[in-house]
mmCIF file of C-alpha atoms and ligand atoms in Angstrom:
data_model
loop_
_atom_site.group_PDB
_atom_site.id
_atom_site.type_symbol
_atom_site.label_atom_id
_atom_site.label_comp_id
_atom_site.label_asym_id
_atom_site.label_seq_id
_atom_site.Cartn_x
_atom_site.Cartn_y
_atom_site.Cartn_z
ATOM 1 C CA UNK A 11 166.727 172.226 203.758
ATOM 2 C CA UNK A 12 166.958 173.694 200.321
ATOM 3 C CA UNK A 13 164.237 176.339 199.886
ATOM 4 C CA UNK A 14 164.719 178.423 196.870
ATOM 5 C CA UNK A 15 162.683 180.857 194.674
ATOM 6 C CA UNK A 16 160.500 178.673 192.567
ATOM 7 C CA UNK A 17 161.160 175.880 194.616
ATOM 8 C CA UNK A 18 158.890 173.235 196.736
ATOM 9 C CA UNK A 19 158.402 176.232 198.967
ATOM 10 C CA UNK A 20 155.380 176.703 196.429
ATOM 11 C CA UNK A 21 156.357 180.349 194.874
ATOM 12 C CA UNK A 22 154.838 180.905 191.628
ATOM 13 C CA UNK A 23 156.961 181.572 188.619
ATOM 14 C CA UNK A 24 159.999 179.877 188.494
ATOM 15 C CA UNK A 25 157.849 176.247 189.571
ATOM 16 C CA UNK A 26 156.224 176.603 185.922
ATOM 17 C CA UNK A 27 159.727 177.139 184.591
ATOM 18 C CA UNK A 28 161.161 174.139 186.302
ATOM 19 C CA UNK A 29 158.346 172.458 184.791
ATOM 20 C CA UNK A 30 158.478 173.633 181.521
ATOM 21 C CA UNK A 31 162.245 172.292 181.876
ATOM 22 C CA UNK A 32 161.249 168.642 183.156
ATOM 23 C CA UNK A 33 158.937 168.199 180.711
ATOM 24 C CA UNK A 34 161.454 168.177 177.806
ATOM 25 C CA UNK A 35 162.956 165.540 179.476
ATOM 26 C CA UNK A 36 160.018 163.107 178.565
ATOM 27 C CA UNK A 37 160.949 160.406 175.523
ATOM 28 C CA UNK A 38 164.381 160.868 176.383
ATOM 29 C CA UNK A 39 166.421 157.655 176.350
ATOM 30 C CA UNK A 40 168.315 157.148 179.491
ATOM 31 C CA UNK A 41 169.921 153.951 178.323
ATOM 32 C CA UNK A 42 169.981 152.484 174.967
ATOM 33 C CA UNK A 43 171.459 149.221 173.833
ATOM 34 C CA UNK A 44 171.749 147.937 177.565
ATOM 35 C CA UNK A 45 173.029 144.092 177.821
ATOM 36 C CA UNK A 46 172.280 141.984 180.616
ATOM 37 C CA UNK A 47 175.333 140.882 182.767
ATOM 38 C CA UNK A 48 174.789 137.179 182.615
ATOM 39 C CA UNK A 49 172.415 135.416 180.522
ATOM 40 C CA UNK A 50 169.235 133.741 181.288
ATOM 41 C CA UNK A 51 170.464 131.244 184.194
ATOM 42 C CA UNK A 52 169.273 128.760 186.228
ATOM 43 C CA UNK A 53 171.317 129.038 189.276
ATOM 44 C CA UNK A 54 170.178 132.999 189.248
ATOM 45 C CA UNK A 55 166.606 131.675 189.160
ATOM 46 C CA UNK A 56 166.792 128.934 191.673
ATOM 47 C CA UNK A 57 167.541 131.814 194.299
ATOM 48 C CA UNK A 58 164.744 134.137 193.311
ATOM 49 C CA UNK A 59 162.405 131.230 193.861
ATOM 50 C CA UNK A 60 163.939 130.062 197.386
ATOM 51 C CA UNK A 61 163.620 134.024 198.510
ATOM 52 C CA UNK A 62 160.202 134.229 197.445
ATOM 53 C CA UNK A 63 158.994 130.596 198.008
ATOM 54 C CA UNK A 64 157.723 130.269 195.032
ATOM 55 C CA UNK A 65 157.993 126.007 194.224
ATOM 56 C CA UNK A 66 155.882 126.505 190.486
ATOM 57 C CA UNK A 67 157.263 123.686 188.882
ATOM 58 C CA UNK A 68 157.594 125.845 185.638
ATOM 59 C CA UNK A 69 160.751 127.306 186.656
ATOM 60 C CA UNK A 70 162.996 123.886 187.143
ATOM 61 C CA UNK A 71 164.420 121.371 184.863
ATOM 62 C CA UNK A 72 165.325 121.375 181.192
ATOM 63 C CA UNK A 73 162.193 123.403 180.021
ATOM 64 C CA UNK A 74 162.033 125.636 182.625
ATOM 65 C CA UNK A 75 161.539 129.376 182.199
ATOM 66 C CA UNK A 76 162.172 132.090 184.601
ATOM 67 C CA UNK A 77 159.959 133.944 186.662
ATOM 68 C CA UNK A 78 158.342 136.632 184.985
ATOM 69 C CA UNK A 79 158.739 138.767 187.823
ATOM 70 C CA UNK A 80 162.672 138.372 187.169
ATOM 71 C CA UNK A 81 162.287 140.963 184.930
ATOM 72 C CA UNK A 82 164.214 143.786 186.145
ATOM 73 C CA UNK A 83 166.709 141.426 187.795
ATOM 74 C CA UNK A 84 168.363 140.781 184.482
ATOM 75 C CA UNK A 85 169.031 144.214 183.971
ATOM 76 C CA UNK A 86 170.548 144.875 187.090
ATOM 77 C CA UNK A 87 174.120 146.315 187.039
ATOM 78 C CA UNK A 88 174.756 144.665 190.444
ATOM 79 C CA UNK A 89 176.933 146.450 193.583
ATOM 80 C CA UNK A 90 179.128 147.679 190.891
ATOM 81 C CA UNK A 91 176.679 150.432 190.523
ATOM 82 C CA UNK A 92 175.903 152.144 187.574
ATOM 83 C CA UNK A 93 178.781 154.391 186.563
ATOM 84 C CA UNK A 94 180.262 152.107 183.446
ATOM 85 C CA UNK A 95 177.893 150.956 182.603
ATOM 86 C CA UNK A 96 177.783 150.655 178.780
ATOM 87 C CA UNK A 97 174.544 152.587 176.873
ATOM 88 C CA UNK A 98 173.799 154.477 180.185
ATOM 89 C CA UNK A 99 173.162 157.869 178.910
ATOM 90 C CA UNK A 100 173.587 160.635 181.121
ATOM 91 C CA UNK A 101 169.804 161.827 181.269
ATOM 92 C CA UNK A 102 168.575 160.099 184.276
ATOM 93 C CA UNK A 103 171.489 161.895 186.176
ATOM 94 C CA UNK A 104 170.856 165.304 184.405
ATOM 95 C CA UNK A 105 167.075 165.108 185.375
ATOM 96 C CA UNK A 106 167.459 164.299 189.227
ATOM 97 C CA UNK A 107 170.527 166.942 189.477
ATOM 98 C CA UNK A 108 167.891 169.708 187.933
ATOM 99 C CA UNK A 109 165.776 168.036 190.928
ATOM 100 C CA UNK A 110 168.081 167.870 193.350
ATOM 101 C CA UNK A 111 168.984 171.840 192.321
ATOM 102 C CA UNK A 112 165.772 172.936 192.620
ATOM 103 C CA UNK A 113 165.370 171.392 196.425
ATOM 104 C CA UNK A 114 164.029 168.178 195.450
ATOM 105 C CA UNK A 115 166.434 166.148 197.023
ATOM 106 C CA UNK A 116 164.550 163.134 198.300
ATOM 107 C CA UNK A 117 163.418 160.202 196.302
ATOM 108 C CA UNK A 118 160.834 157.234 197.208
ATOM 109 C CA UNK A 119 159.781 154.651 194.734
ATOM 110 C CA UNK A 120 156.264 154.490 194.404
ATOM 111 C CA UNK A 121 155.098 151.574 192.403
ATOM 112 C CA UNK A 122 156.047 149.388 189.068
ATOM 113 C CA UNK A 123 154.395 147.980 186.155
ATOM 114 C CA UNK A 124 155.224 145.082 184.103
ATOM 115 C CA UNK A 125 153.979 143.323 181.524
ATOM 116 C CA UNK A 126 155.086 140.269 179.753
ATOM 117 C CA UNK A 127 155.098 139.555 176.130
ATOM 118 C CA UNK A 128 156.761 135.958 176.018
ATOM 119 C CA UNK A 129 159.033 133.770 178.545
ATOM 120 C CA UNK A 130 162.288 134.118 179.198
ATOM 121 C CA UNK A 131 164.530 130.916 179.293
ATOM 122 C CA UNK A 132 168.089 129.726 180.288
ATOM 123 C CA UNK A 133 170.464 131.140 177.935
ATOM 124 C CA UNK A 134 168.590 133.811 176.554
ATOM 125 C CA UNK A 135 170.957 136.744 176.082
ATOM 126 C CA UNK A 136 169.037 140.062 177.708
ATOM 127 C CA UNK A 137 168.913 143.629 176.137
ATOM 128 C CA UNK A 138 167.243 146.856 177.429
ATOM 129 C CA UNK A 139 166.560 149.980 176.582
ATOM 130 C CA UNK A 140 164.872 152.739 178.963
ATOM 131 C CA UNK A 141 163.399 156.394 178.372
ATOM 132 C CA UNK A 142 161.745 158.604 180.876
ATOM 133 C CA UNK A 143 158.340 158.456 179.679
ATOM 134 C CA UNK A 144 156.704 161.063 181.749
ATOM 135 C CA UNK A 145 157.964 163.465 184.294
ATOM 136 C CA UNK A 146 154.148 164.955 185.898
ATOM 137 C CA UNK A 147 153.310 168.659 186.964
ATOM 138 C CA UNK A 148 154.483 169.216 190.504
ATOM 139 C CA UNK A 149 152.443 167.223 193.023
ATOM 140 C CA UNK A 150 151.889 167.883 196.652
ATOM 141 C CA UNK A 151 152.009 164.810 198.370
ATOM 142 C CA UNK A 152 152.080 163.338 202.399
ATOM 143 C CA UNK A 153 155.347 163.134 202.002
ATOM 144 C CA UNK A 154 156.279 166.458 200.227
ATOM 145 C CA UNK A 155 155.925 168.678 196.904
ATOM 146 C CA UNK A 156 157.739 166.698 193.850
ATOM 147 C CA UNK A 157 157.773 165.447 190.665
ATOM 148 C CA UNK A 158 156.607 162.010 189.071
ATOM 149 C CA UNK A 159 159.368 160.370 187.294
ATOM 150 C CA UNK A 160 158.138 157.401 184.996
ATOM 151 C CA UNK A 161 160.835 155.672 183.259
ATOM 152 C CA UNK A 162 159.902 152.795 180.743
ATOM 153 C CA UNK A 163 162.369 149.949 179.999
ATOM 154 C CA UNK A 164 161.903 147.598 177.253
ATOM 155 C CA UNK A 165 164.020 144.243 177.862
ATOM 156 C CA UNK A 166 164.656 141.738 174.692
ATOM 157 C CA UNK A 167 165.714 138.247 174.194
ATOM 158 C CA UNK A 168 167.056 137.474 170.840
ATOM 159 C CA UNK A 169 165.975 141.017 169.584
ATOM 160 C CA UNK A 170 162.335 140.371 170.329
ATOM 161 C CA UNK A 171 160.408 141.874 172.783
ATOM 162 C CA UNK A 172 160.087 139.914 176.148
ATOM 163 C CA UNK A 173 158.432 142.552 178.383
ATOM 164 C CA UNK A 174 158.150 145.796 179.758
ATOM 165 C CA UNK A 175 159.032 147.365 183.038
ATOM 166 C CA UNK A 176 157.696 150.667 184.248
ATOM 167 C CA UNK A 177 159.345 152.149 187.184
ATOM 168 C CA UNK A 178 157.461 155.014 188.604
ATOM 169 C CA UNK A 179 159.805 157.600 191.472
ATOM 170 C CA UNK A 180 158.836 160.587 193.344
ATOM 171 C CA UNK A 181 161.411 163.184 193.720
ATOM 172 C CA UNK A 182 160.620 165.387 196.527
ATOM 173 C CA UNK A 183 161.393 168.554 199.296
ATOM 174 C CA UNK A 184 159.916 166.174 202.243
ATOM 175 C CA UNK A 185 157.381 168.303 203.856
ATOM 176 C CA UNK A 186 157.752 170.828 206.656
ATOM 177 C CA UNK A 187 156.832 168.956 209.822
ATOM 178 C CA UNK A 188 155.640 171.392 212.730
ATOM 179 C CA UNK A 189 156.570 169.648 216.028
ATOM 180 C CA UNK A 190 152.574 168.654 217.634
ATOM 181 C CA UNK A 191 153.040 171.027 220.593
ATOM 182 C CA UNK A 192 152.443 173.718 217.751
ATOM 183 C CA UNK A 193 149.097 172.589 217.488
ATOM 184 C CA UNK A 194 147.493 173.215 220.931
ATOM 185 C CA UNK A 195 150.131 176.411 222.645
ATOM 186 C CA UNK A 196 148.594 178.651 224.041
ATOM 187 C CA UNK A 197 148.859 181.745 222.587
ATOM 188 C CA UNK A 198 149.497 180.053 218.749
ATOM 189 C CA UNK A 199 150.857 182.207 216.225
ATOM 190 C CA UNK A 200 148.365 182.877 212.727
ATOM 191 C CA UNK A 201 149.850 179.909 210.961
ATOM 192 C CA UNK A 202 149.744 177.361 213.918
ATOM 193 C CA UNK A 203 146.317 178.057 214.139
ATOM 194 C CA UNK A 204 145.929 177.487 210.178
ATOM 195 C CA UNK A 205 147.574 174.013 211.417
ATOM 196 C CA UNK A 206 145.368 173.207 213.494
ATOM 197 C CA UNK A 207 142.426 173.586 211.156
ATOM 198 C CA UNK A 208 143.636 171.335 208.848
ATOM 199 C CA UNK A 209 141.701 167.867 208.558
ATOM 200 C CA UNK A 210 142.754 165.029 210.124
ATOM 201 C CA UNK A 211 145.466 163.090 208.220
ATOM 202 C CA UNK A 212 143.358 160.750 205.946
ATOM 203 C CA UNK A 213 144.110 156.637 205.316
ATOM 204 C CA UNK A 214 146.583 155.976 202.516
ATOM 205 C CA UNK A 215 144.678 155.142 199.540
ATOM 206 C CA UNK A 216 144.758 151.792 197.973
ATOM 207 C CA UNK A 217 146.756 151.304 194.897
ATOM 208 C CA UNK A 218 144.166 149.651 192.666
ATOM 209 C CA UNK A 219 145.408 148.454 189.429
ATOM 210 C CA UNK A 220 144.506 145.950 186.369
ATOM 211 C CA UNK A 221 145.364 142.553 189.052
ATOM 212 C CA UNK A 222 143.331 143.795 191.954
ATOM 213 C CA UNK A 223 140.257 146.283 190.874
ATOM 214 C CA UNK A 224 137.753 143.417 190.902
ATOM 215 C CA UNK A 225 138.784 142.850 194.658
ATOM 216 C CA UNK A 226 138.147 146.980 195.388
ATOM 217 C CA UNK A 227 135.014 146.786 193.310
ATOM 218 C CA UNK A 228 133.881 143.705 195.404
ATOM 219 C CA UNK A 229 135.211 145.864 198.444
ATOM 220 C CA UNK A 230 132.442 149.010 197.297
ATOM 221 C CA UNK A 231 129.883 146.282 197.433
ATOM 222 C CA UNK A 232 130.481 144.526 200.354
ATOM 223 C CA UNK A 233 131.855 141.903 199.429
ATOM 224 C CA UNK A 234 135.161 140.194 200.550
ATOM 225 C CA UNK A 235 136.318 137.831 196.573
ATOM 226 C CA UNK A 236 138.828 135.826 196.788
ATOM 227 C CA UNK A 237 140.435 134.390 193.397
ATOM 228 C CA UNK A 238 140.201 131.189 192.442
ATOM 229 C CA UNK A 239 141.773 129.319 189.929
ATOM 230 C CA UNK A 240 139.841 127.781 187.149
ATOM 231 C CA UNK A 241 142.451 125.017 186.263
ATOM 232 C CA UNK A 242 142.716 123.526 189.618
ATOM 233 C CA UNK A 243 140.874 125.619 192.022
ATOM 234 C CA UNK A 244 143.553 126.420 194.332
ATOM 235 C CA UNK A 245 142.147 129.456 196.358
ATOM 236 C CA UNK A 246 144.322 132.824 196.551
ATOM 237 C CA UNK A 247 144.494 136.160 198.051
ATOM 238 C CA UNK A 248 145.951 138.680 198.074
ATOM 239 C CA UNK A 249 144.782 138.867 194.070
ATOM 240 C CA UNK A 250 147.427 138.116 191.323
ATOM 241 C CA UNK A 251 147.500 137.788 187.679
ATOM 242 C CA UNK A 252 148.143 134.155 187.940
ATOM 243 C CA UNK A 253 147.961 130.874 189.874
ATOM 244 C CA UNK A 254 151.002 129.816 192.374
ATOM 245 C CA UNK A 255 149.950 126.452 192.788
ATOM 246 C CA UNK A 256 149.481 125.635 187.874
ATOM 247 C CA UNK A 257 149.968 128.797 186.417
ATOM 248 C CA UNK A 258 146.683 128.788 184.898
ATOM 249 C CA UNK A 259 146.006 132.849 184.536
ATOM 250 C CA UNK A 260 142.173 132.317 184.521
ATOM 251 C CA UNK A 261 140.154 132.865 187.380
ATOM 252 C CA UNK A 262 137.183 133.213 188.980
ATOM 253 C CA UNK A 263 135.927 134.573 192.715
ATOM 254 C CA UNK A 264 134.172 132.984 195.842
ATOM 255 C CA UNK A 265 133.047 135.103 198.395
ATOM 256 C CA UNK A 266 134.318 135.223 201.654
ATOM 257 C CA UNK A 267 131.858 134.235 204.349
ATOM 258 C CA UNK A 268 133.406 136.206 206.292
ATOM 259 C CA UNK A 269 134.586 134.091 209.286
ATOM 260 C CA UNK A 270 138.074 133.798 210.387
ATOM 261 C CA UNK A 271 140.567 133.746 213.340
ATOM 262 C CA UNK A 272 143.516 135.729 214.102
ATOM 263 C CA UNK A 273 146.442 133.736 212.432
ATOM 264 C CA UNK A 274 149.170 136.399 213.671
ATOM 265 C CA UNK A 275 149.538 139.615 214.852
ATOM 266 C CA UNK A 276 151.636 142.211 216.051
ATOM 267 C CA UNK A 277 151.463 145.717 217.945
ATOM 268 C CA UNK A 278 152.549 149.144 215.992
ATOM 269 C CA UNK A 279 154.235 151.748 217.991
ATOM 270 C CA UNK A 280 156.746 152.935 216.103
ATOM 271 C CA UNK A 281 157.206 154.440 213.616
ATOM 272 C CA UNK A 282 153.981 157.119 213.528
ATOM 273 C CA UNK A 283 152.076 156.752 210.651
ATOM 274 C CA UNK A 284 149.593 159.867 210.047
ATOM 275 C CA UNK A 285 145.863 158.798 209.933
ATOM 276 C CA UNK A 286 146.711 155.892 212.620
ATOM 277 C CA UNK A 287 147.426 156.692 216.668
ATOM 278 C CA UNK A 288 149.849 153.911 218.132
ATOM 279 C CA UNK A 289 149.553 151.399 219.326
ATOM 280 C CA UNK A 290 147.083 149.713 217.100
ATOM 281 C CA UNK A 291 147.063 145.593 215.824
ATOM 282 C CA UNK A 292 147.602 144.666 212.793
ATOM 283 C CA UNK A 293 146.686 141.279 212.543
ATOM 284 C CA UNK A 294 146.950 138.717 209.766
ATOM 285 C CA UNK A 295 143.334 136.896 209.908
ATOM 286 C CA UNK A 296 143.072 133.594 208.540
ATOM 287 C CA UNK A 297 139.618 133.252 206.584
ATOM 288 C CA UNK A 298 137.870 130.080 207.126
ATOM 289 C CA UNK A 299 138.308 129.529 203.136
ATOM 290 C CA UNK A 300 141.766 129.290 203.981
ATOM 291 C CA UNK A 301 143.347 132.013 202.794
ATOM 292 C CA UNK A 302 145.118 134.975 204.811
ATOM 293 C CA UNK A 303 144.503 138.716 205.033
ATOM 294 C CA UNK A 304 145.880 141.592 206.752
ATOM 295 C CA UNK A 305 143.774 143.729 208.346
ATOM 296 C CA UNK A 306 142.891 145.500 211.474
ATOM 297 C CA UNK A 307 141.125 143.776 214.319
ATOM 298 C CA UNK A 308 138.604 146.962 215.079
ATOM 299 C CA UNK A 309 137.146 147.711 218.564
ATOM 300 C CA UNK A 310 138.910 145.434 220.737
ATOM 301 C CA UNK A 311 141.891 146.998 222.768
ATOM 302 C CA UNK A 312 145.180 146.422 221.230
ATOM 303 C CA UNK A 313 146.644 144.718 223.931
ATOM 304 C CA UNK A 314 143.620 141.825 223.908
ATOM 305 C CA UNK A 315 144.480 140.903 220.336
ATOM 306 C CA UNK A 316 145.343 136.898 220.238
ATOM 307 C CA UNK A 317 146.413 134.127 218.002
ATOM 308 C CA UNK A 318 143.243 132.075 217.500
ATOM 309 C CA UNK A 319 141.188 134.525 218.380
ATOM 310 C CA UNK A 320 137.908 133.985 216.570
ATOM 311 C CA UNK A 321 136.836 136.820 214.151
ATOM 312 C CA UNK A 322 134.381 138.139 211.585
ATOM 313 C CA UNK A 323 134.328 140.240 208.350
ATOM 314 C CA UNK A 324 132.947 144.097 208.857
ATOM 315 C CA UNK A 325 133.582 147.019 206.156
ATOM 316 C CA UNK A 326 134.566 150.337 207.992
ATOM 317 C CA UNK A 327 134.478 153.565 206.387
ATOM 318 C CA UNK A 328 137.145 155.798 206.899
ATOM 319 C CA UNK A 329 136.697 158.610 204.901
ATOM 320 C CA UNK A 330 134.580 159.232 201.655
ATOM 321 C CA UNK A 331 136.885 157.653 199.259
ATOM 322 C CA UNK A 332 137.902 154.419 201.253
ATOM 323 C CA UNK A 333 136.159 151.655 203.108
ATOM 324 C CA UNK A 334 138.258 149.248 203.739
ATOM 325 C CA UNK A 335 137.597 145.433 205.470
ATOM 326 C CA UNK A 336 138.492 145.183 209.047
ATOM 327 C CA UNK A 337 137.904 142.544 211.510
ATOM 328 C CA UNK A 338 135.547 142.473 214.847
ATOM 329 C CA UNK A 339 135.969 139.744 217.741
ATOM 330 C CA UNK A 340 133.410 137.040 216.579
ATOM 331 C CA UNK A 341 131.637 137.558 219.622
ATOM 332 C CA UNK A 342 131.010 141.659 219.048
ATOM 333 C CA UNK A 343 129.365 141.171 215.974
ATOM 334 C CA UNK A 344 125.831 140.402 216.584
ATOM 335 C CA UNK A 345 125.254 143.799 218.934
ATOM 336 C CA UNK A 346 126.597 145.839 216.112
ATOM 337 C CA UNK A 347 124.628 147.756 212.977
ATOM 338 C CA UNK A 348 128.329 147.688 211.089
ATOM 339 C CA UNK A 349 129.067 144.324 209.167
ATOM 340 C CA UNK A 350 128.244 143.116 205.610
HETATM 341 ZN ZN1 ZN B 20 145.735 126.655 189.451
#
């Protein structure tokens, strides 16, 4: 591993330099004037739908539009890769070889953002344009010390604006990961004692964004919403901006009564996760509303987990910061002070 002055090693002094140097990478454009490979096409959006199952009648026949979440797809440059590609600037690669320089070397996408300004349709001929928007102070993270690298791409039809896609990486030196024997040898240097002292790894935290903060804030209160469409009152979960069955974006909620049975299930060992000891079942509980979730079926040995099994809603804190729903056998539930 890399580990120079200034670098994700943590020294002081040179970090604030590399910073100062990131930073003037923000409003850069890192491609400008970008056109779409193929237009707008139908065959390109038949696929998308079979992969995700998605049957909205919106995206067939001779009005159809595509998929907003196509988005990004008609910007892609394909296996071709990126090299020649025309109104690729040379900033994206200048930024993560500073990165990479500076011991950065790994990357992990972390999350996207769209939004959509009006539909795109058959034919329509795509343009893009992308900037790094933000590049963030250096950030210790589970994974490793980095930098947040937000890059913005506006994509047109016609000239006019037909959405925006925000594409958020973290370039990192992964963390130093002391083998667990470490922890408890006898005789334990200074710093594997410091180790050992430090909290137990904590639960990923939810991403909670515009689509899903009403579920989170109906989490905080106890409460287990599931959307439901206005228009035709199809039921849906996990939360989305819009209906699968009509389209309709309005919604409402209904509250989970909080019965279900496990629908599926399998049994983690591999790979290690911090905050969870193997094995451990995830299942995916079917709600008596109908809709599924996946969740954790709590105090019941993994290995007893099972399809049908009957099941009921509980909220289990796991730190100060996140309760999360889990699942109890049905059975359990009535001897126990946790539960809604
Ligand atoms: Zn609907």
């Amino acid at each position: 591993m890399v580990r120079k002055g200034g670098g994700p090693d943590g020294s002081a002094g040179a970090g604030d330099e590399l910073s100062e140097r990131l930073k003037k990478y923000q409003g850069r454009a890192a491609t400008v004037g970008g056109v779409g490979r193929d237009l707008v096409n139908a065959p390109m959006i038949r696929h998308w739908c079979e992969a995700m199952g998605d049957t909205n009648p919106a995206y067939e026949g001779p009005d159809a539009v595509a998929p907003p979440t196509m988005l990004q797809a008609w910007t892609m440059s394909g296996l071709s890769g990126h090299a020649d590609r025309p109104g690729r600037s040379g900033t994206y690669d200048e930024l993560f070889g500073l990165l990479d320089g500076a011991g950065y070397t790994s990357v992990v996408a972390t999350d996207c953002e769209q939004e959509y300004l009006h539909p795109l349709r058959p034919g329509d001929e795509i343009t893009f344009d992308s900037m790094i928007e933000s590049v963030s102070g250096r950030k210790t993270t589970k994974l490793g010390t980095g930098y947040f690298v937000t890059t913005r791409m506006d994509i047109r039809a016609g000239g006019e604006l037909a959405g925006t896609h925000r594409f958020r990486i973290l370039k990192y030196a992964p963390a130093h990961r002391s083998p667990k024997s470490t922890e408890t040898a006898p005789g334990s240097s200074g710093s594997a004692r410091t180790k050992s002292a430090e909290p137990k790894s904590r639960r990923p935290r939810p991403v909670i964004n515009r689509d899903n903060a009403g579920f989170w804030e109906g989490v905080g209160r106890h409460r287990l919403l599931i959307q439901r469409c206005t228009a035709c009152g199809t039921l849906r979960f996990p939360w989305l901006p819009g209906c699968g069955a009509c389209g309709c974006p309005d919604w409402d909620t209904v509250e989970s009564g909080g019965e279900g049975t496990v629908y599926s299930y399998v049994v983690m060992h591999h790979p290690p996760f911090p905050a969870f000891d193997p094995p451990y079942a995830v299942a995916l509980v079917e709600l008596a509303e109908g809709v599924r979730i996946v969740s954790n079926v709590v105090d019941v040995p993994y290995d007893e987990v099972r399809i049908g099994m009957p099941v009921r809603l509980a909220f289990r804190r796991y730190d100060a910061d996140v309760e999360l729903p889990v699942f109890r056998a049905a059975a359990s539930v009535d001897r126990s002070g946790e539960g809604s």
